[in-house]
Short mmCIF file of C-alpha atoms in Angstrom, two decimals:
data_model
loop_
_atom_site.label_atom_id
_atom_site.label_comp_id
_atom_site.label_asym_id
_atom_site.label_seq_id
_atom_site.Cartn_x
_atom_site.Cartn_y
_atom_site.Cartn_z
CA UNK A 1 81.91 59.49 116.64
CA UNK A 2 84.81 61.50 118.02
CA UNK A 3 85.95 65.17 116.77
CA UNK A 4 89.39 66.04 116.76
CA UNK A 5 89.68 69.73 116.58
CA UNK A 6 93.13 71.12 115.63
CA UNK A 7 93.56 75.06 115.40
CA UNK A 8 97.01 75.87 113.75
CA UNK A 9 98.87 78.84 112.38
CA UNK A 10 98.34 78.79 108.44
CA UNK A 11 101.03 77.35 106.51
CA UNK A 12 101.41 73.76 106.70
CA UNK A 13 100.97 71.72 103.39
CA UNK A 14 98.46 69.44 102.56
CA UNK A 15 100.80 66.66 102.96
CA UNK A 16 101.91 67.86 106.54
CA UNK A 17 98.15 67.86 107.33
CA UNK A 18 97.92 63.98 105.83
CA UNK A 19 100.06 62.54 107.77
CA UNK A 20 98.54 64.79 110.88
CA UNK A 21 95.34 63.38 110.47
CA UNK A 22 96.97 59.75 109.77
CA UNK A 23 98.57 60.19 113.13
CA UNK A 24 96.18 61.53 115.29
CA UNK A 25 93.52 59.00 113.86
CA UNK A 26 96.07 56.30 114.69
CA UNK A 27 96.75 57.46 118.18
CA UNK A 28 92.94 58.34 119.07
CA UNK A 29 92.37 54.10 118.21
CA UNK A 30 95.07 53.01 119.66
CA UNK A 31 94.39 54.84 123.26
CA UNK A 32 90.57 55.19 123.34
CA UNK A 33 89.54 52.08 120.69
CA UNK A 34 87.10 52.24 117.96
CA UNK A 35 87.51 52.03 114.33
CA UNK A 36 89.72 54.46 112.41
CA UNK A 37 86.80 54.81 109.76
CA UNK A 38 84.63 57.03 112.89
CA UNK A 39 87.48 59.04 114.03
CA UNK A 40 86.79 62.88 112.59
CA UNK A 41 89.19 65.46 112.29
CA UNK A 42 88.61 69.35 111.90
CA UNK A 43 91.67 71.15 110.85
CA UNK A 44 91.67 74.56 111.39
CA UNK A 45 94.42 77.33 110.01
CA UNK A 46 94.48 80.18 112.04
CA UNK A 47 96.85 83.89 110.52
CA UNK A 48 99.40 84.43 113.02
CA UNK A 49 97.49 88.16 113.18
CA UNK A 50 94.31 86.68 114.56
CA UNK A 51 95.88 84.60 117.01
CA UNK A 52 97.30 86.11 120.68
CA UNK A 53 99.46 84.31 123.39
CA UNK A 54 100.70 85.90 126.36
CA UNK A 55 98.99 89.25 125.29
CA UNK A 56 100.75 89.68 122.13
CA UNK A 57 100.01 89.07 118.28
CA UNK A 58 101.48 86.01 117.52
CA UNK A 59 102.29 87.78 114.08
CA UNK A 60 104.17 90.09 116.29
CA UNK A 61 105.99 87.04 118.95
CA UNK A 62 106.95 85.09 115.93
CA UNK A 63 107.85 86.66 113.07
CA UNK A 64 110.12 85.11 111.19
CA UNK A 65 109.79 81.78 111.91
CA UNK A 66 108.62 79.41 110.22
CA UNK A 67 104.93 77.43 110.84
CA UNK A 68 107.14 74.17 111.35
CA UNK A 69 109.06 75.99 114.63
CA UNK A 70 106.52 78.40 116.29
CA UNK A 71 106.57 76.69 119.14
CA UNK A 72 109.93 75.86 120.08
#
């Protein structure tokens, strides 16, 4: 039974996270096989302040954007 982990600044809305789940589910079957129904995913919301890239707070690299464009 695969586990999907996905660690994420806070933020998104539960129907963001639906169609997440819905999409990596439907990608995990359609690569590796299996049945949607075993596919397992862990979502994980993360505060920009606990979270460091490139030796900065994240809170501190990005912040005023929003959750949707941290990372471009």
């Amino acid at each position: 039974m695969p586990l999907i982990t996905v660690e994420m600044f806070e933020g998104r809305t539960v129907d963001q996270k639906r169609e997440l789940v819905r999409a990596l589910t439907d990608t995990f079957c359609e690569v590796a096989g299996g049945s949607p129904a075993a596919v397992q995913i862990m979502i994980r919301d993360v505060a920009k302040s606990n979270w460091g890239a490139g030796g900065e707070l994240c809170s501190d690299k990005f912040p005023d954007k929003p959750n949707t464009n941290d990372t471009k």
